[in-house]
Amino acid sequence: MANTEAALKQATTVIDGALGAALVDYSSGMALGTVGGGKDLDLTVAAAGNTDVVRAKVRAMELLGMKDEIEDILITLGNQYHLIRLLKGRANNGLFLYLALDKSRANLAMARHQLMRIEAELEV
């Protein structure tokens, strides 16, 4: 089992093209941990902003009467992918992993696969 810091570090070192990663509590919008980022990617701001994305999607599913779970949400920008993976399990309710990727260096399918593996090993 990996703790938050180890899991985020693994995400940014193992996943090709990773620019930064965060573990976020979407009930508060607070980042519980961040790795990477920089002047062009403030992970604390991204955590808060992506909390709104998650809340909006959860609300839309409720309005539609959908009884399904969100695995992940992908936002495609001109130069980046932003991947939001909601954590499963009773102890992880209300948390998501956020991963920003350089589009030119990332393999999206592999990034999703590796993020699932990191989630499975994460101990919060």
PDB file of N, CA, C and O in Angstrom, residues 5-54:
ATOM      1  N   GLU A   5       1.721  10.721  -0.745  1.00  0.00           N
ATOM      2  CA  GLU A   5       2.929  11.291  -1.356  1.00  0.00           C
ATOM      3  C   GLU A   5       3.599  10.297  -2.303  1.00  0.00           C
ATOM      4  O   GLU A   5       3.979  10.657  -3.418  1.00  0.00           O
ATOM      5  N   ALA A   6       3.727   9.049  -1.874  1.00  0.00           N
ATOM      6  CA  ALA A   6       4.365   8.022  -2.709  1.00  0.00           C
ATOM      7  C   ALA A   6       3.543   7.752  -3.965  1.00  0.00           C
ATOM      8  O   ALA A   6       4.097   7.592  -5.061  1.00  0.00           O
ATOM      9  N   ALA A   7       2.227   7.711  -3.826  1.00  0.00           N
ATOM     10  CA  ALA A   7       1.360   7.445  -4.973  1.00  0.00           C
ATOM     11  C   ALA A   7       1.445   8.566  -5.997  1.00  0.00           C
ATOM     12  O   ALA A   7       1.533   8.308  -7.206  1.00  0.00           O
ATOM     13  N   LEU A   8       1.436   9.816  -5.529  1.00  0.00           N
ATOM     14  CA  LEU A   8       1.515  10.946  -6.448  1.00  0.00           C
ATOM     15  C   LEU A   8       2.879  11.011  -7.123  1.00  0.00           C
ATOM     16  O   LEU A   8       2.982  11.308  -8.322  1.00  0.00           O
ATOM     17  N   LYS A   9       3.929  10.732  -6.371  1.00  0.00           N
ATOM     18  CA  LYS A   9       5.273  10.713  -6.953  1.00  0.00           C
ATOM     19  C   LYS A   9       5.364   9.621  -8.016  1.00  0.00           C
ATOM     20  O   LYS A   9       5.927   9.830  -9.084  1.00  0.00           O
ATOM     21  N   GLN A  10       4.772   8.467  -7.724  1.00  0.00           N
ATOM     22  CA  GLN A  10       4.763   7.372  -8.688  1.00  0.00           C
ATOM     23  C   GLN A  10       4.025   7.788  -9.957  1.00  0.00           C
ATOM     24  O   GLN A  10       4.484   7.508 -11.067  1.00  0.00           O
ATOM     25  N   ALA A  11       2.907   8.475  -9.800  1.00  0.00           N
ATOM     26  CA  ALA A  11       2.139   8.919 -10.966  1.00  0.00           C
ATOM     27  C   ALA A  11       2.966   9.826 -11.864  1.00  0.00           C
ATOM     28  O   ALA A  11       2.906   9.716 -13.090  1.00  0.00           O
ATOM     29  N   THR A  12       3.742  10.712 -11.273  1.00  0.00           N
ATOM     30  CA  THR A  12       4.502  11.664 -12.079  1.00  0.00           C
ATOM     31  C   THR A  12       5.803  11.090 -12.623  1.00  0.00           C
ATOM     32  O   THR A  12       6.371  11.650 -13.550  1.00  0.00           O
ATOM     33  N   THR A  13       6.271   9.975 -12.067  1.00  0.00           N
ATOM     34  CA  THR A  13       7.513   9.382 -12.582  1.00  0.00           C
ATOM     35  C   THR A  13       7.255   8.198 -13.514  1.00  0.00           C
ATOM     36  O   THR A  13       8.005   7.995 -14.457  1.00  0.00           O
ATOM     37  N   VAL A  14       6.193   7.452 -13.282  1.00  0.00           N
ATOM     38  CA  VAL A  14       5.914   6.246 -14.071  1.00  0.00           C
ATOM     39  C   VAL A  14       5.087   6.556 -15.313  1.00  0.00           C
ATOM     40  O   VAL A  14       5.249   5.908 -16.338  1.00  0.00           O
ATOM     41  N   ILE A  15       4.228   7.535 -15.239  1.00  0.00           N
ATOM     42  CA  ILE A  15       3.329   7.842 -16.354  1.00  0.00           C
ATOM     43  C   ILE A  15       4.004   8.836 -17.297  1.00  0.00           C
ATOM     44  O   ILE A  15       4.318   9.965 -16.901  1.00  0.00           O
ATOM     45  N   ASP A  16       4.244   8.393 -18.528  1.00  0.00           N
ATOM     46  CA  ASP A  16       4.894   9.245 -19.526  1.00  0.00           C
ATOM     47  C   ASP A  16       4.095  10.521 -19.763  1.00  0.00           C
ATOM     48  O   ASP A  16       2.874  10.486 -19.916  1.00  0.00           O
ATOM     49  N   GLY A  17       4.785  11.641 -19.778  1.00  0.00           N
ATOM     50  CA  GLY A  17       4.165  12.924 -20.068  1.00  0.00           C
ATOM     51  C   GLY A  17       3.491  13.588 -18.882  1.00  0.00           C
ATOM     52  O   GLY A  17       2.889  14.647 -19.038  1.00  0.00           O
ATOM     53  N   ALA A  18       3.579  12.983 -17.694  1.00  0.00           N
ATOM     54  CA  ALA A  18       2.925  13.570 -16.519  1.00  0.00           C
ATOM     55  C   ALA A  18       3.551  14.912 -16.164  1.00  0.00           C
ATOM     56  O   ALA A  18       4.766  15.031 -16.058  1.00  0.00           O
ATOM     57  N   LEU A  19       2.706  15.913 -15.971  1.00  0.00           N
ATOM     58  CA  LEU A  19       3.156  17.250 -15.590  1.00  0.00           C
ATOM     59  C   LEU A  19       2.933  17.514 -14.109  1.00  0.00           C
ATOM     60  O   LEU A  19       3.625  18.324 -13.512  1.00  0.00           O
ATOM     61  N   GLY A  20       1.937  16.851 -13.543  1.00  0.00           N
ATOM     62  CA  GLY A  20       1.621  17.040 -12.138  1.00  0.00           C
ATOM     63  C   GLY A  20       0.456  16.157 -11.742  1.00  0.00           C
ATOM     64  O   GLY A  20      -0.313  15.711 -12.592  1.00  0.00           O
ATOM     65  N   ALA A  21       0.357  15.903 -10.439  1.00  0.00           N
ATOM     66  CA  ALA A  21      -0.721  15.063  -9.920  1.00  0.00           C
ATOM     67  C   ALA A  21      -1.151  15.587  -8.562  1.00  0.00           C
ATOM     68  O   ALA A  21      -0.359  16.199  -7.839  1.00  0.00           O
ATOM     69  N   ALA A  22      -2.402  15.325  -8.229  1.00  0.00           N
ATOM     70  CA  ALA A  22      -2.933  15.747  -6.933  1.00  0.00           C
ATOM     71  C   ALA A  22      -3.975  14.741  -6.462  1.00  0.00           C
ATOM     72  O   ALA A  22      -4.642  14.099  -7.272  1.00  0.00           O
ATOM     73  N   LEU A  23      -4.090  14.635  -5.148  1.00  0.00           N
ATOM     74  CA  LEU A  23      -5.190  13.915  -4.528  1.00  0.00           C
ATOM     75  C   LEU A  23      -6.088  14.981  -3.934  1.00  0.00           C
ATOM     76  O   LEU A  23      -5.625  15.841  -3.177  1.00  0.00           O
ATOM     77  N   VAL A  24      -7.380  14.944  -4.293  1.00  0.00           N
ATOM     78  CA  VAL A  24      -8.285  16.036  -3.966  1.00  0.00           C
ATOM     79  C   VAL A  24      -9.529  15.508  -3.261  1.00  0.00           C
ATOM     80  O   VAL A  24     -10.086  14.487  -3.638  1.00  0.00           O
ATOM     81  N   ASP A  25      -9.950  16.256  -2.256  1.00  0.00           N
ATOM     82  CA  ASP A  25     -11.213  16.007  -1.561  1.00  0.00           C
ATOM     83  C   ASP A  25     -12.256  16.890  -2.242  1.00  0.00           C
ATOM     84  O   ASP A  25     -12.206  18.111  -2.139  1.00  0.00           O
ATOM     85  N   TYR A  26     -13.207  16.275  -2.978  1.00  0.00           N
ATOM     86  CA  TYR A  26     -14.134  17.118  -3.720  1.00  0.00           C
ATOM     87  C   TYR A  26     -15.303  17.632  -2.889  1.00  0.00           C
ATOM     88  O   TYR A  26     -16.101  18.429  -3.373  1.00  0.00           O
ATOM     89  N   SER A  27     -15.390  17.257  -1.642  1.00  0.00           N
ATOM     90  CA  SER A  27     -16.405  17.894  -0.790  1.00  0.00           C
ATOM     91  C   SER A  27     -15.932  19.283  -0.358  1.00  0.00           C
ATOM     92  O   SER A  27     -16.732  20.199  -0.192  1.00  0.00           O
ATOM     93  N   SER A  28     -14.609  19.446  -0.233  1.00  0.00           N
ATOM     94  CA  SER A  28     -14.061  20.740   0.181  1.00  0.00           C
ATOM     95  C   SER A  28     -13.301  21.462  -0.936  1.00  0.00           C
ATOM     96  O   SER A  28     -13.104  22.667  -0.863  1.00  0.00           O
ATOM     97  N   GLY A  29     -12.837  20.722  -1.935  1.00  0.00           N
ATOM     98  CA  GLY A  29     -12.021  21.303  -2.995  1.00  0.00           C
ATOM     99  C   GLY A  29     -10.554  21.424  -2.629  1.00  0.00           C
ATOM    100  O   GLY A  29      -9.762  21.990  -3.370  1.00  0.00           O
ATOM    101  N   MET A  30     -10.183  20.879  -1.466  1.00  0.00           N
ATOM    102  CA  MET A  30      -8.792  20.979  -0.995  1.00  0.00           C
ATOM    103  C   MET A  30      -7.927  19.859  -1.564  1.00  0.00           C
ATOM    104  O   MET A  30      -8.356  18.709  -1.606  1.00  0.00           O
ATOM    105  N   ALA A  31      -6.721  20.218  -1.963  1.00  0.00           N
ATOM    106  CA  ALA A  31      -5.738  19.233  -2.374  1.00  0.00           C
ATOM    107  C   ALA A  31      -5.120  18.624  -1.118  1.00  0.00           C
ATOM    108  O   ALA A  31      -4.604  19.350  -0.268  1.00  0.00           O
ATOM    109  N   LEU A  32      -5.188  17.311  -0.985  1.00  0.00           N
ATOM    110  CA  LEU A  32      -4.600  16.615   0.154  1.00  0.00           C
ATOM    111  C   LEU A  32      -3.121  16.340  -0.074  1.00  0.00           C
ATOM    112  O   LEU A  32      -2.391  16.034   0.863  1.00  0.00           O
ATOM    113  N   GLY A  33      -2.704  16.452  -1.321  1.00  0.00           N
ATOM    114  CA  GLY A  33      -1.304  16.286  -1.684  1.00  0.00           C
ATOM    115  C   GLY A  33      -1.120  16.644  -3.142  1.00  0.00           C
ATOM    116  O   GLY A  33      -2.046  16.481  -3.939  1.00  0.00           O
ATOM    117  N   THR A  34       0.051  17.173  -3.472  1.00  0.00           N
ATOM    118  CA  THR A  34       0.372  17.523  -4.861  1.00  0.00           C
ATOM    119  C   THR A  34       1.827  17.180  -5.149  1.00  0.00           C
ATOM    120  O   THR A  34       2.668  17.223  -4.258  1.00  0.00           O
ATOM    121  N   VAL A  35       2.088  16.857  -6.413  1.00  0.00           N
ATOM    122  CA  VAL A  35       3.454  16.645  -6.892  1.00  0.00           C
ATOM    123  C   VAL A  35       3.521  17.204  -8.300  1.00  0.00           C
ATOM    124  O   VAL A  35       2.633  16.948  -9.120  1.00  0.00           O
ATOM    125  N   GLY A  36       4.555  17.977  -8.587  1.00  0.00           N
ATOM    126  CA  GLY A  36       4.732  18.526  -9.929  1.00  0.00           C
ATOM    127  C   GLY A  36       4.047  19.863 -10.073  1.00  0.00           C
ATOM    128  O   GLY A  36       3.906  20.618  -9.116  1.00  0.00           O
ATOM    129  N   GLY A  37       3.601  20.122 -11.292  1.00  0.00           N
ATOM    130  CA  GLY A  37       2.992  21.417 -11.579  1.00  0.00           C
ATOM    131  C   GLY A  37       4.068  22.423 -11.919  1.00  0.00           C
ATOM    132  O   GLY A  37       5.128  22.073 -12.429  1.00  0.00           O
ATOM    133  N   GLY A  38       3.819  23.682 -11.635  1.00  0.00           N
ATOM    134  CA  GLY A  38       4.779  24.738 -11.932  1.00  0.00           C
ATOM    135  C   GLY A  38       4.047  26.048 -12.138  1.00  0.00           C
ATOM    136  O   GLY A  38       2.865  26.181 -11.816  1.00  0.00           O
ATOM    137  N   LYS A  39       4.752  27.028 -12.710  1.00  0.00           N
ATOM    138  CA  LYS A  39       4.150  28.352 -12.868  1.00  0.00           C
ATOM    139  C   LYS A  39       2.957  28.333 -13.815  1.00  0.00           C
ATOM    140  O   LYS A  39       2.040  29.126 -13.662  1.00  0.00           O
ATOM    141  N   ASP A  40       2.939  27.403 -14.770  1.00  0.00           N
ATOM    142  CA  ASP A  40       1.827  27.309 -15.713  1.00  0.00           C
ATOM    143  C   ASP A  40       0.758  26.308 -15.268  1.00  0.00           C
ATOM    144  O   ASP A  40      -0.267  26.158 -15.940  1.00  0.00           O
ATOM    145  N   LEU A  41       1.003  25.600 -14.168  1.00  0.00           N
ATOM    146  CA  LEU A  41       0.043  24.618 -13.670  1.00  0.00           C
ATOM    147  C   LEU A  41       0.058  24.633 -12.141  1.00  0.00           C
ATOM    148  O   LEU A  41       0.828  23.913 -11.509  1.00  0.00           O
ATOM    149  N   ASP A  42      -0.770  25.477 -11.574  1.00  0.00           N
ATOM    150  CA  ASP A  42      -0.913  25.574 -10.120  1.00  0.00           C
ATOM    151  C   ASP A  42      -1.880  24.479  -9.693  1.00  0.00           C
ATOM    152  O   ASP A  42      -3.094  24.567  -9.919  1.00  0.00           O
ATOM    153  N   LEU A  43      -1.352  23.428  -9.079  1.00  0.00           N
ATOM    154  CA  LEU A  43      -2.162  22.268  -8.742  1.00  0.00           C
ATOM    155  C   LEU A  43      -3.212  22.563  -7.671  1.00  0.00           C
ATOM    156  O   LEU A  43      -4.260  21.916  -7.642  1.00  0.00           O
ATOM    157  N   THR A  44      -2.969  23.527  -6.812  1.00  0.00           N
ATOM    158  CA  THR A  44      -3.964  23.893  -5.804  1.00  0.00           C
ATOM    159  C   THR A  44      -5.179  24.535  -6.475  1.00  0.00           C
ATOM    160  O   THR A  44      -6.326  24.213  -6.140  1.00  0.00           O
ATOM    161  N   VAL A  45      -4.936  25.407  -7.433  1.00  0.00           N
ATOM    162  CA  VAL A  45      -6.021  26.033  -8.191  1.00  0.00           C
ATOM    163  C   VAL A  45      -6.735  24.985  -9.050  1.00  0.00           C
ATOM    164  O   VAL A  45      -7.972  24.958  -9.126  1.00  0.00           O
ATOM    165  N   ALA A  46      -5.955  24.103  -9.667  1.00  0.00           N
ATOM    166  CA  ALA A  46      -6.539  23.039 -10.488  1.00  0.00           C
ATOM    167  C   ALA A  46      -7.418  22.121  -9.646  1.00  0.00           C
ATOM    168  O   ALA A  46      -8.491  21.695 -10.093  1.00  0.00           O
ATOM    169  N   ALA A  47      -6.992  21.814  -8.427  1.00  0.00           N
ATOM    170  CA  ALA A  47      -7.782  20.963  -7.532  1.00  0.00           C
ATOM    171  C   ALA A  47      -9.144  21.589  -7.260  1.00  0.00           C
ATOM    172  O   ALA A  47     -10.186  20.930  -7.371  1.00  0.00           O
ATOM    173  N   ALA A  48      -9.150  22.857  -6.934  1.00  0.00           N
ATOM    174  CA  ALA A  48     -10.410  23.551  -6.647  1.00  0.00           C
ATOM    175  C   ALA A  48     -11.295  23.626  -7.891  1.00  0.00           C
ATOM    176  O   ALA A  48     -12.502  23.361  -7.819  1.00  0.00           O
ATOM    177  N   GLY A  49     -10.704  23.955  -9.025  1.00  0.00           N
ATOM    178  CA  GLY A  49     -11.473  24.058 -10.267  1.00  0.00           C
ATOM    179  C   GLY A  49     -12.042  22.726 -10.722  1.00  0.00           C
ATOM    180  O   GLY A  49     -13.199  22.650 -11.164  1.00  0.00           O
ATOM    181  N   ASN A  50     -11.265  21.680 -10.595  1.00  0.00           N
ATOM    182  CA  ASN A  50     -11.741  20.369 -11.021  1.00  0.00           C
ATOM    183  C   ASN A  50     -12.763  19.793 -10.058  1.00  0.00           C
ATOM    184  O   ASN A  50     -13.554  18.925 -10.430  1.00  0.00           O
ATOM    185  N   THR A  51     -12.778  20.282  -8.833  1.00  0.00           N
ATOM    186  CA  THR A  51     -13.839  19.905  -7.896  1.00  0.00           C
ATOM    187  C   THR A  51     -15.187  20.337  -8.454  1.00  0.00           C
ATOM    188  O   THR A  51     -16.166  19.588  -8.387  1.00  0.00           O
ATOM    189  N   ASP A  52     -15.228  21.528  -9.053  1.00  0.00           N
ATOM    190  CA  ASP A  52     -16.469  21.999  -9.670  1.00  0.00           C
ATOM    191  C   ASP A  52     -16.891  21.095 -10.831  1.00  0.00           C
ATOM    192  O   ASP A  52     -18.082  20.847 -11.031  1.00  0.00           O
ATOM    193  N   VAL A  53     -15.917  20.607 -11.591  1.00  0.00           N
ATOM    194  CA  VAL A  53     -16.204  19.695 -12.705  1.00  0.00           C
ATOM    195  C   VAL A  53     -16.837  18.403 -12.173  1.00  0.00           C
ATOM    196  O   VAL A  53     -17.854  17.932 -12.696  1.00  0.00           O
ATOM    197  N   VAL A  54     -16.245  17.836 -11.141  1.00  0.00           N
ATOM    198  CA  VAL A  54     -16.762  16.592 -10.561  1.00  0.00           C
ATOM    199  C   VAL A  54     -18.167  16.810 -10.007  1.00  0.00           C
ATOM    200  O   VAL A  54     -19.082  16.020 -10.272  1.00  0.00           O
TER     201      VAL A  54
END
